[in-house]
């Protein structure tokens, strides 16, 4: 089977710096049903569900898992509710650091399908392995409600918990693109619930291609401040994912900007270049085609994120981008794509979500267009 949807995870806070800046913290579940909605692409008659306890401190027991087609809000489409088993049983226990892959389930998906995955958590397993910015509302209710069509009075949640992937049976030779990055890849700045992240838009522009979003908001190339550093998680999140043929690497902006926000030592251009080289070398050894993105502008970000934008950081950004253009075989030049021609250190107003760091829907569309051209030209 081939992965058609996946999420990159982070743990509960790994440092005091991170604790101070969390917007959506992790949480635990006890005698509660968690209902999460994901959009998968690709036609298939069967699928598998993957659940993760990657950062758990104790075994995670999930008593029941169901999958269904999404209707609206917390509701599932009548007649589509389907039980999911793991090694033939409804209950699955996942040890800390591990992932569980379900048995194949007879469930038809089309070119684009919104799925609902409902899990019943009978016992508390501590803070969940999670993805903070799902940009898709999830729902929590008391008791075992995995089979219910509507979740009346449900609590709304913004992060993604435990759900690590959906696999489908895909034709041999289908291209799978892994979008590996930070909040720009994760979709921060784009419309909530609209699937306007650049990987979503890219998938719609490429025929017979699956695009996986492996972005983590706040992620850094060289440091574990927000999620595990890129050079460490690349093997697990990209190389170990079934079917990946190509990777887009978009990291570095947080290594440059966050030290000023958090009072940490600055990162040099040489250190970032070494980190990017490490990732491209790993991808090359695995036989993956790699597209490296230049670091996009963040001038003026201090108004929203004090300390992010500094003259030293801008110099580092320029040096890293010069190296990427000169040394990487295929480059997505997000810097030149997104900058304001009248002020090259800042985002073009038409592409700025308002924080001077993250592209809006129009900016994500421009990124997707650029990547689609690069991928089509090299296929």
Short mmCIF file of C-alpha atoms in Angstrom, two decimals:
data_model
loop_
_atom_site.label_atom_id
_atom_site.label_comp_id
_atom_site.label_asym_id
_atom_site.label_seq_id
_atom_site.Cartn_x
_atom_site.Cartn_y
_atom_site.Cartn_z
CA UNK A 1 0.00 0.00 0.00
CA UNK A 2 1.00 3.63 -0.52
CA UNK A 3 0.60 6.46 1.97
CA UNK A 4 -1.95 9.01 0.74
CA UNK A 5 -2.15 11.17 3.87
CA UNK A 6 0.23 11.59 6.78
CA UNK A 7 1.13 13.98 9.59
CA UNK A 8 4.47 14.81 11.17
CA UNK A 9 4.26 14.86 14.97
CA UNK A 10 5.72 16.66 17.89
CA UNK A 11 5.76 15.79 21.57
CA UNK A 12 4.60 17.71 24.59
CA UNK A 13 6.92 20.72 25.19
CA UNK A 14 10.59 19.79 25.01
CA UNK A 15 11.93 22.98 26.54
CA UNK A 16 10.96 25.95 28.69
CA UNK A 17 11.26 28.17 25.61
CA UNK A 18 8.68 26.09 23.78
CA UNK A 19 6.31 26.01 26.75
CA UNK A 20 6.20 29.81 26.78
CA UNK A 21 5.16 30.04 23.13
CA UNK A 22 2.67 27.19 22.72
CA UNK A 23 -0.68 28.10 21.18
CA UNK A 24 -2.19 24.62 21.10
CA UNK A 25 -0.73 22.36 23.82
CA UNK A 26 -1.07 18.59 23.91
CA UNK A 27 -3.64 16.87 26.13
CA UNK A 28 -4.78 13.48 27.39
CA UNK A 29 -8.02 11.55 26.76
CA UNK A 30 -9.96 9.33 29.17
CA UNK A 31 -13.31 7.65 28.42
CA UNK A 32 -13.65 9.94 25.41
CA UNK A 33 -14.19 9.60 21.67
CA UNK A 34 -11.92 11.62 19.39
CA UNK A 35 -13.21 12.30 15.87
CA UNK A 36 -10.75 13.66 13.28
CA UNK A 37 -11.23 14.62 9.64
CA UNK A 38 -8.62 14.22 6.91
CA UNK A 39 -8.68 14.71 3.14
CA UNK A 40 -7.12 11.85 1.18
CA UNK A 41 -6.42 11.70 -2.54
CA UNK A 42 -6.35 8.72 -4.85
CA UNK A 43 -8.91 6.15 -5.96
CA UNK A 44 -8.81 2.83 -4.11
CA UNK A 45 -11.09 0.13 -2.73
CA UNK A 46 -9.14 -0.50 0.47
CA UNK A 47 -7.26 1.52 3.06
CA UNK A 48 -5.31 1.22 6.28
CA UNK A 49 -5.22 3.54 9.30
CA UNK A 50 -1.98 4.30 11.11
CA UNK A 51 -1.91 5.47 14.74
CA UNK A 52 1.17 6.70 16.58
CA UNK A 53 2.46 6.78 20.14
CA UNK A 54 5.76 8.22 18.96
CA UNK A 55 6.27 10.56 21.90
CA UNK A 56 4.16 8.75 24.49
CA UNK A 57 5.60 7.98 27.91
CA UNK A 58 3.35 4.97 28.55
CA UNK A 59 1.45 2.40 26.46
CA UNK A 60 -1.50 3.83 24.52
CA UNK A 61 -4.61 1.64 24.38
CA UNK A 62 -7.29 2.53 21.85
CA UNK A 63 -10.40 0.46 22.47
CA UNK A 64 -12.12 1.03 19.16
CA UNK A 65 -11.46 2.71 15.80
CA UNK A 66 -13.96 3.46 13.01
CA UNK A 67 -13.60 5.15 9.62
CA UNK A 68 -16.38 6.83 7.64
CA UNK A 69 -17.02 9.43 4.96
CA UNK A 70 -17.37 12.98 6.24
CA UNK A 71 -20.72 14.74 6.00
CA UNK A 72 -20.37 18.07 7.82
CA UNK A 73 -18.80 19.28 11.05
CA UNK A 74 -18.73 16.25 13.41
CA UNK A 75 -21.17 14.19 11.32
CA UNK A 76 -20.46 11.14 9.18
CA UNK A 77 -22.26 10.15 5.98
CA UNK A 78 -24.99 7.53 6.65
CA UNK A 79 -24.12 4.03 5.55
CA UNK A 80 -20.34 4.56 5.52
CA UNK A 81 -19.38 3.78 9.14
CA UNK A 82 -16.80 0.98 9.07
CA UNK A 83 -14.99 -0.75 11.95
CA UNK A 84 -11.21 -0.90 11.81
CA UNK A 85 -9.25 -3.80 13.31
CA UNK A 86 -5.63 -4.35 14.26
CA UNK A 87 -4.40 -7.94 13.88
CA UNK A 88 -8.03 -8.98 13.82
CA UNK A 89 -9.15 -7.25 17.03
CA UNK A 90 -10.88 -3.95 17.76
CA UNK A 91 -8.53 -2.92 20.58
CA UNK A 92 -4.91 -2.05 20.00
CA UNK A 93 -2.15 -1.18 22.48
CA UNK A 94 0.76 0.86 21.13
CA UNK A 95 3.99 0.95 23.09
CA UNK A 96 5.85 4.26 23.60
CA UNK A 97 7.75 5.23 20.47
CA UNK A 98 5.78 2.84 18.26
CA UNK A 99 3.10 3.00 15.57
CA UNK A 100 0.19 0.63 14.86
CA UNK A 101 -0.97 -0.13 11.32
CA UNK A 102 -4.50 -1.44 10.93
CA UNK A 103 -5.66 -4.39 8.89
CA UNK A 104 -6.78 -3.41 5.37
CA UNK A 105 -10.36 -2.13 5.41
CA UNK A 106 -12.78 -2.36 2.50
CA UNK A 107 -13.52 1.33 1.97
CA UNK A 108 -13.72 3.08 -1.37
CA UNK A 109 -11.98 6.41 -1.93
CA UNK A 110 -12.24 8.57 -5.05
CA UNK A 111 -9.95 11.25 -6.45
CA UNK A 112 -10.51 13.33 -3.34
CA UNK A 113 -12.27 12.00 -0.23
CA UNK A 114 -12.83 13.53 3.20
CA UNK A 115 -12.54 10.77 5.79
CA UNK A 116 -13.58 10.70 9.43
CA UNK A 117 -11.46 8.62 11.80
CA UNK A 118 -13.07 8.07 15.23
CA UNK A 119 -11.13 6.53 18.12
CA UNK A 120 -12.38 5.62 21.60
CA UNK A 121 -9.87 6.17 24.40
CA UNK A 122 -11.07 4.25 27.45
CA UNK A 123 -8.03 5.00 29.62
CA UNK A 124 -5.67 7.93 30.10
CA UNK A 125 -2.28 7.39 28.43
CA UNK A 126 -0.83 10.80 29.30
CA UNK A 127 -0.11 13.69 26.95
CA UNK A 128 -0.76 12.72 23.34
CA UNK A 129 1.63 12.60 20.42
CA UNK A 130 0.13 15.40 18.35
CA UNK A 131 0.30 17.88 15.49
CA UNK A 132 -0.67 21.38 16.73
CA UNK A 133 -1.91 23.11 13.56
CA UNK A 134 -4.28 20.72 11.80
CA UNK A 135 -6.23 23.61 10.20
CA UNK A 136 -9.17 21.21 10.40
CA UNK A 137 -11.42 21.09 13.45
CA UNK A 138 -11.63 17.82 15.40
CA UNK A 139 -14.25 16.80 17.95
CA UNK A 140 -14.24 15.19 21.40
CA UNK A 141 -17.18 13.75 23.35
CA UNK A 142 -17.53 11.64 26.48
CA UNK A 143 -17.88 7.88 26.23
CA UNK A 144 -17.74 5.48 23.28
CA UNK A 145 -19.33 7.29 20.33
CA UNK A 146 -17.26 6.05 17.40
CA UNK A 147 -20.39 4.73 15.64
CA UNK A 148 -22.62 7.79 16.11
CA UNK A 149 -23.58 9.82 13.08
CA UNK A 150 -23.60 13.13 15.00
CA UNK A 151 -21.55 14.07 18.07
CA UNK A 152 -23.97 16.30 19.96
CA UNK A 153 -22.35 18.86 22.22
CA UNK A 154 -18.85 17.94 21.12
CA UNK A 155 -15.80 19.91 22.23
CA UNK A 156 -13.90 21.32 19.26
CA UNK A 157 -10.12 20.82 19.11
CA UNK A 158 -7.57 22.29 16.72
CA UNK A 159 -4.57 19.91 16.91
CA UNK A 160 -4.34 16.44 15.37
CA UNK A 161 -3.84 13.62 17.92
CA UNK A 162 -2.36 10.15 17.35
CA UNK A 163 -3.54 9.82 13.73
CA UNK A 164 -0.32 9.43 11.72
CA UNK A 165 -1.44 8.25 8.29
CA UNK A 166 -3.87 6.74 5.82
CA UNK A 167 -2.60 4.20 3.29
CA UNK A 168 -4.40 3.12 0.12
CA UNK A 169 -3.81 0.53 -2.57
CA UNK A 170 -2.27 2.56 -5.38
CA UNK A 171 -1.16 1.61 -8.90
CA UNK A 172 2.46 0.59 -9.29
CA UNK A 173 4.70 3.50 -10.21
CA UNK A 174 2.51 6.30 -8.87
CA UNK A 175 4.61 9.31 -7.89
CA UNK A 176 4.56 10.34 -4.22
CA UNK A 177 5.91 13.77 -3.24
CA UNK A 178 6.87 14.43 0.39
CA UNK A 179 6.61 18.11 1.35
CA UNK A 180 9.06 18.38 4.25
CA UNK A 181 9.17 21.68 6.09
CA UNK A 182 7.93 24.07 8.75
CA UNK A 183 4.84 26.25 9.11
CA UNK A 184 4.93 27.38 5.46
CA UNK A 185 4.47 23.73 4.47
CA UNK A 186 2.08 23.10 7.37
CA UNK A 187 -0.22 25.79 5.98
CA UNK A 188 -0.11 28.43 8.74
CA UNK A 189 -1.48 31.64 7.23
CA UNK A 190 -3.96 29.88 4.91
CA UNK A 191 -7.70 29.58 5.47
CA UNK A 192 -8.84 27.17 8.16
CA UNK A 193 -10.67 24.12 6.84
CA UNK A 194 -10.21 25.12 3.19
CA UNK A 195 -7.31 22.76 2.30
CA UNK A 196 -5.32 25.67 0.88
CA UNK A 197 -1.94 24.57 2.22
CA UNK A 198 0.52 24.52 -0.65
CA UNK A 199 0.84 20.68 -0.56
CA UNK A 200 -2.96 20.40 -0.92
CA UNK A 201 -2.97 22.78 -3.86
CA UNK A 202 0.04 21.06 -5.42
CA UNK A 203 -1.73 17.70 -5.33
CA UNK A 204 -4.57 19.19 -7.35
CA UNK A 205 -2.16 20.35 -10.07
CA UNK A 206 -0.36 17.03 -10.63
CA UNK A 207 -1.94 14.06 -12.37
CA UNK A 208 -1.60 10.64 -10.74
CA UNK A 209 0.56 12.05 -7.93
CA UNK A 210 0.12 11.93 -4.17
CA UNK A 211 1.49 14.79 -2.05
CA UNK A 212 2.21 14.23 1.65
CA UNK A 213 2.38 17.16 4.05
CA UNK A 214 5.24 16.64 6.51
CA UNK A 215 5.39 20.22 7.75
CA UNK A 216 5.53 21.11 11.45
CA UNK A 217 4.85 24.69 12.54
CA UNK A 218 7.90 26.13 14.26
CA UNK A 219 10.16 23.29 13.13
CA UNK A 220 13.84 24.01 12.75
CA UNK A 221 16.49 22.33 10.67
CA UNK A 222 19.11 22.09 13.42
CA UNK A 223 17.34 22.32 16.78
CA UNK A 224 14.61 20.45 18.68
CA UNK A 225 12.88 23.60 19.94
CA UNK A 226 9.56 22.95 18.12
CA UNK A 227 9.37 19.28 17.29
CA UNK A 228 12.39 17.14 16.47
CA UNK A 229 14.96 18.93 14.28
CA UNK A 230 14.70 18.38 10.54
CA UNK A 231 18.03 16.61 10.11
CA UNK A 232 16.94 14.03 12.74
CA UNK A 233 13.33 13.43 11.68
CA UNK A 234 13.99 13.24 7.93
CA UNK A 235 14.75 9.53 7.93
CA UNK A 236 11.61 8.60 9.90
CA UNK A 237 9.18 11.06 8.35
CA UNK A 238 10.33 10.87 4.71
CA UNK A 239 12.61 7.94 4.01
CA UNK A 240 10.53 5.44 6.03
CA UNK A 241 7.22 6.52 4.46
CA UNK A 242 6.00 3.97 1.89
CA UNK A 243 6.21 4.95 -1.77
CA UNK A 244 7.94 8.37 -1.58
CA UNK A 245 9.71 9.19 -4.86
CA UNK A 246 10.43 12.92 -4.50
CA UNK A 247 10.92 15.39 -1.63
CA UNK A 248 10.53 19.16 -1.30
CA UNK A 249 12.79 20.52 1.47
CA UNK A 250 11.60 23.82 2.96
CA UNK A 251 13.40 24.60 6.23
CA UNK A 252 15.66 27.26 7.73
CA UNK A 253 13.51 30.31 8.40
CA UNK A 254 12.95 29.37 12.06
CA UNK A 255 16.63 28.61 12.62
CA UNK A 256 17.32 32.18 11.53
CA UNK A 257 14.44 34.00 13.20
CA UNK A 258 13.63 32.12 16.40
CA UNK A 259 16.93 32.65 18.27
CA UNK A 260 16.11 36.36 18.50
CA UNK A 261 12.61 35.59 19.80
CA UNK A 262 13.78 33.06 22.37
CA UNK A 263 17.08 34.60 23.46
CA UNK A 264 19.16 31.77 21.96
CA UNK A 265 22.51 31.92 20.12
CA UNK A 266 22.27 32.83 16.44
CA UNK A 267 22.74 30.12 13.83
CA UNK A 268 25.30 30.74 11.09
CA UNK A 269 24.81 30.34 7.37
CA UNK A 270 27.50 27.65 7.39
CA UNK A 271 25.60 25.61 9.96
CA UNK A 272 22.38 25.83 7.93
CA UNK A 273 24.19 24.89 4.73
CA UNK A 274 25.67 21.84 6.47
CA UNK A 275 22.19 20.83 7.65
CA UNK A 276 20.66 21.16 4.20
CA UNK A 277 23.57 19.19 2.76
CA UNK A 278 22.91 16.41 5.27
CA UNK A 279 19.28 16.13 4.18
CA UNK A 280 19.98 16.26 0.45
CA UNK A 281 22.69 13.63 0.89
CA UNK A 282 20.26 11.35 2.75
CA UNK A 283 17.67 11.83 0.01
CA UNK A 284 20.23 11.12 -2.71
CA UNK A 285 21.37 7.88 -1.08
CA UNK A 286 17.72 6.80 -0.93
CA UNK A 287 17.26 7.53 -4.64
CA UNK A 288 14.84 10.42 -4.13
CA UNK A 289 14.63 13.43 -6.41
CA UNK A 290 15.03 16.56 -4.26
CA UNK A 291 13.74 20.11 -4.64
CA UNK A 292 15.24 22.61 -2.17
CA UNK A 293 13.36 25.82 -1.38
CA UNK A 294 15.11 29.09 -0.67
CA UNK A 295 14.29 30.81 2.62
CA UNK A 296 11.37 33.18 2.12
CA UNK A 297 11.37 36.84 3.27
CA UNK A 298 10.39 37.84 6.81
CA UNK A 299 11.17 41.56 6.93
CA UNK A 300 8.84 43.47 9.25
CA UNK A 301 7.92 40.38 11.29
CA UNK A 302 9.04 42.02 14.53
CA UNK A 303 5.67 43.73 14.84
CA UNK A 304 4.02 40.34 15.35
CA UNK A 305 6.98 38.21 16.48
CA UNK A 306 9.47 40.44 18.35
CA UNK A 307 13.08 39.50 17.73
CA UNK A 308 12.41 37.40 14.62
CA UNK A 309 13.59 39.96 12.08
CA UNK A 310 17.15 41.27 12.53
CA UNK A 311 19.80 42.63 10.12
CA UNK A 312 22.04 39.69 11.01
CA UNK A 313 19.25 37.25 10.24
CA UNK A 314 18.63 38.85 6.86
CA UNK A 315 22.32 38.53 5.99
CA UNK A 316 22.23 34.86 6.96
CA UNK A 317 19.12 34.32 4.85
CA UNK A 318 20.79 35.84 1.80
CA UNK A 319 23.94 33.73 2.23
CA UNK A 320 21.94 30.51 2.56
CA UNK A 321 19.82 31.37 -0.47
CA UNK A 322 22.91 32.13 -2.56
CA UNK A 323 24.29 28.71 -1.67
CA UNK A 324 21.01 26.93 -2.49
CA UNK A 325 20.83 28.58 -5.92
CA UNK A 326 24.45 27.69 -6.69
CA UNK A 327 24.64 24.15 -5.34
CA UNK A 328 21.23 22.46 -5.41
CA UNK A 329 20.17 20.71 -8.62
CA UNK A 330 16.51 21.74 -8.46
CA UNK A 331 15.54 24.94 -6.62
CA UNK A 332 12.13 26.33 -5.71
CA UNK A 333 13.10 29.96 -5.29
CA UNK A 334 10.46 31.01 -2.77
CA UNK A 335 12.49 34.10 -1.93
CA UNK A 336 12.18 35.58 -5.43
CA UNK A 337 8.66 34.21 -5.87
CA UNK A 338 7.25 35.79 -2.73
CA UNK A 339 9.27 38.95 -2.11
CA UNK A 340 8.06 42.49 -2.71
CA UNK A 341 10.09 43.88 -5.67
CA UNK A 342 10.02 47.29 -3.99
CA UNK A 343 11.43 45.83 -0.74
CA UNK A 344 13.09 42.43 -1.33
CA UNK A 345 13.45 41.56 2.36
CA UNK A 346 9.66 41.50 2.89
CA UNK A 347 6.76 39.47 1.57
CA UNK A 348 4.77 40.88 -1.32
CA UNK A 349 1.59 42.39 0.22
CA UNK A 350 -0.65 40.26 -2.03
CA UNK A 351 0.96 37.12 -0.58
CA UNK A 352 1.24 38.19 3.08
CA UNK A 353 -1.14 36.58 5.60
CA UNK A 354 -0.57 39.58 7.87
CA UNK A 355 2.30 38.44 10.08
CA UNK A 356 4.99 39.14 7.44
CA UNK A 357 6.23 35.54 7.67
CA UNK A 358 3.51 33.22 6.38
CA UNK A 359 2.04 33.31 2.87
CA UNK A 360 -1.74 33.54 2.57
CA UNK A 361 -3.93 31.48 0.22
CA UNK A 362 -2.65 33.40 -2.82
CA UNK A 363 0.94 32.86 -1.72
CA UNK A 364 0.33 29.14 -1.21
CA UNK A 365 -1.18 28.98 -4.70
CA UNK A 366 1.93 30.64 -6.15
CA UNK A 367 4.18 28.15 -4.35
CA UNK A 368 2.10 25.22 -5.64
CA UNK A 369 2.24 26.57 -9.19
CA UNK A 370 6.03 26.89 -9.02
CA UNK A 371 6.50 23.38 -7.64
CA UNK A 372 4.07 21.87 -10.16
CA UNK A 373 6.12 23.35 -13.01
CA UNK A 374 9.38 22.04 -11.54
CA UNK A 375 7.98 18.55 -10.95
CA UNK A 376 6.30 18.33 -14.35
CA UNK A 377 9.47 19.48 -16.11
CA UNK A 378 11.58 16.80 -14.40
CA UNK A 379 9.15 13.89 -14.66
#
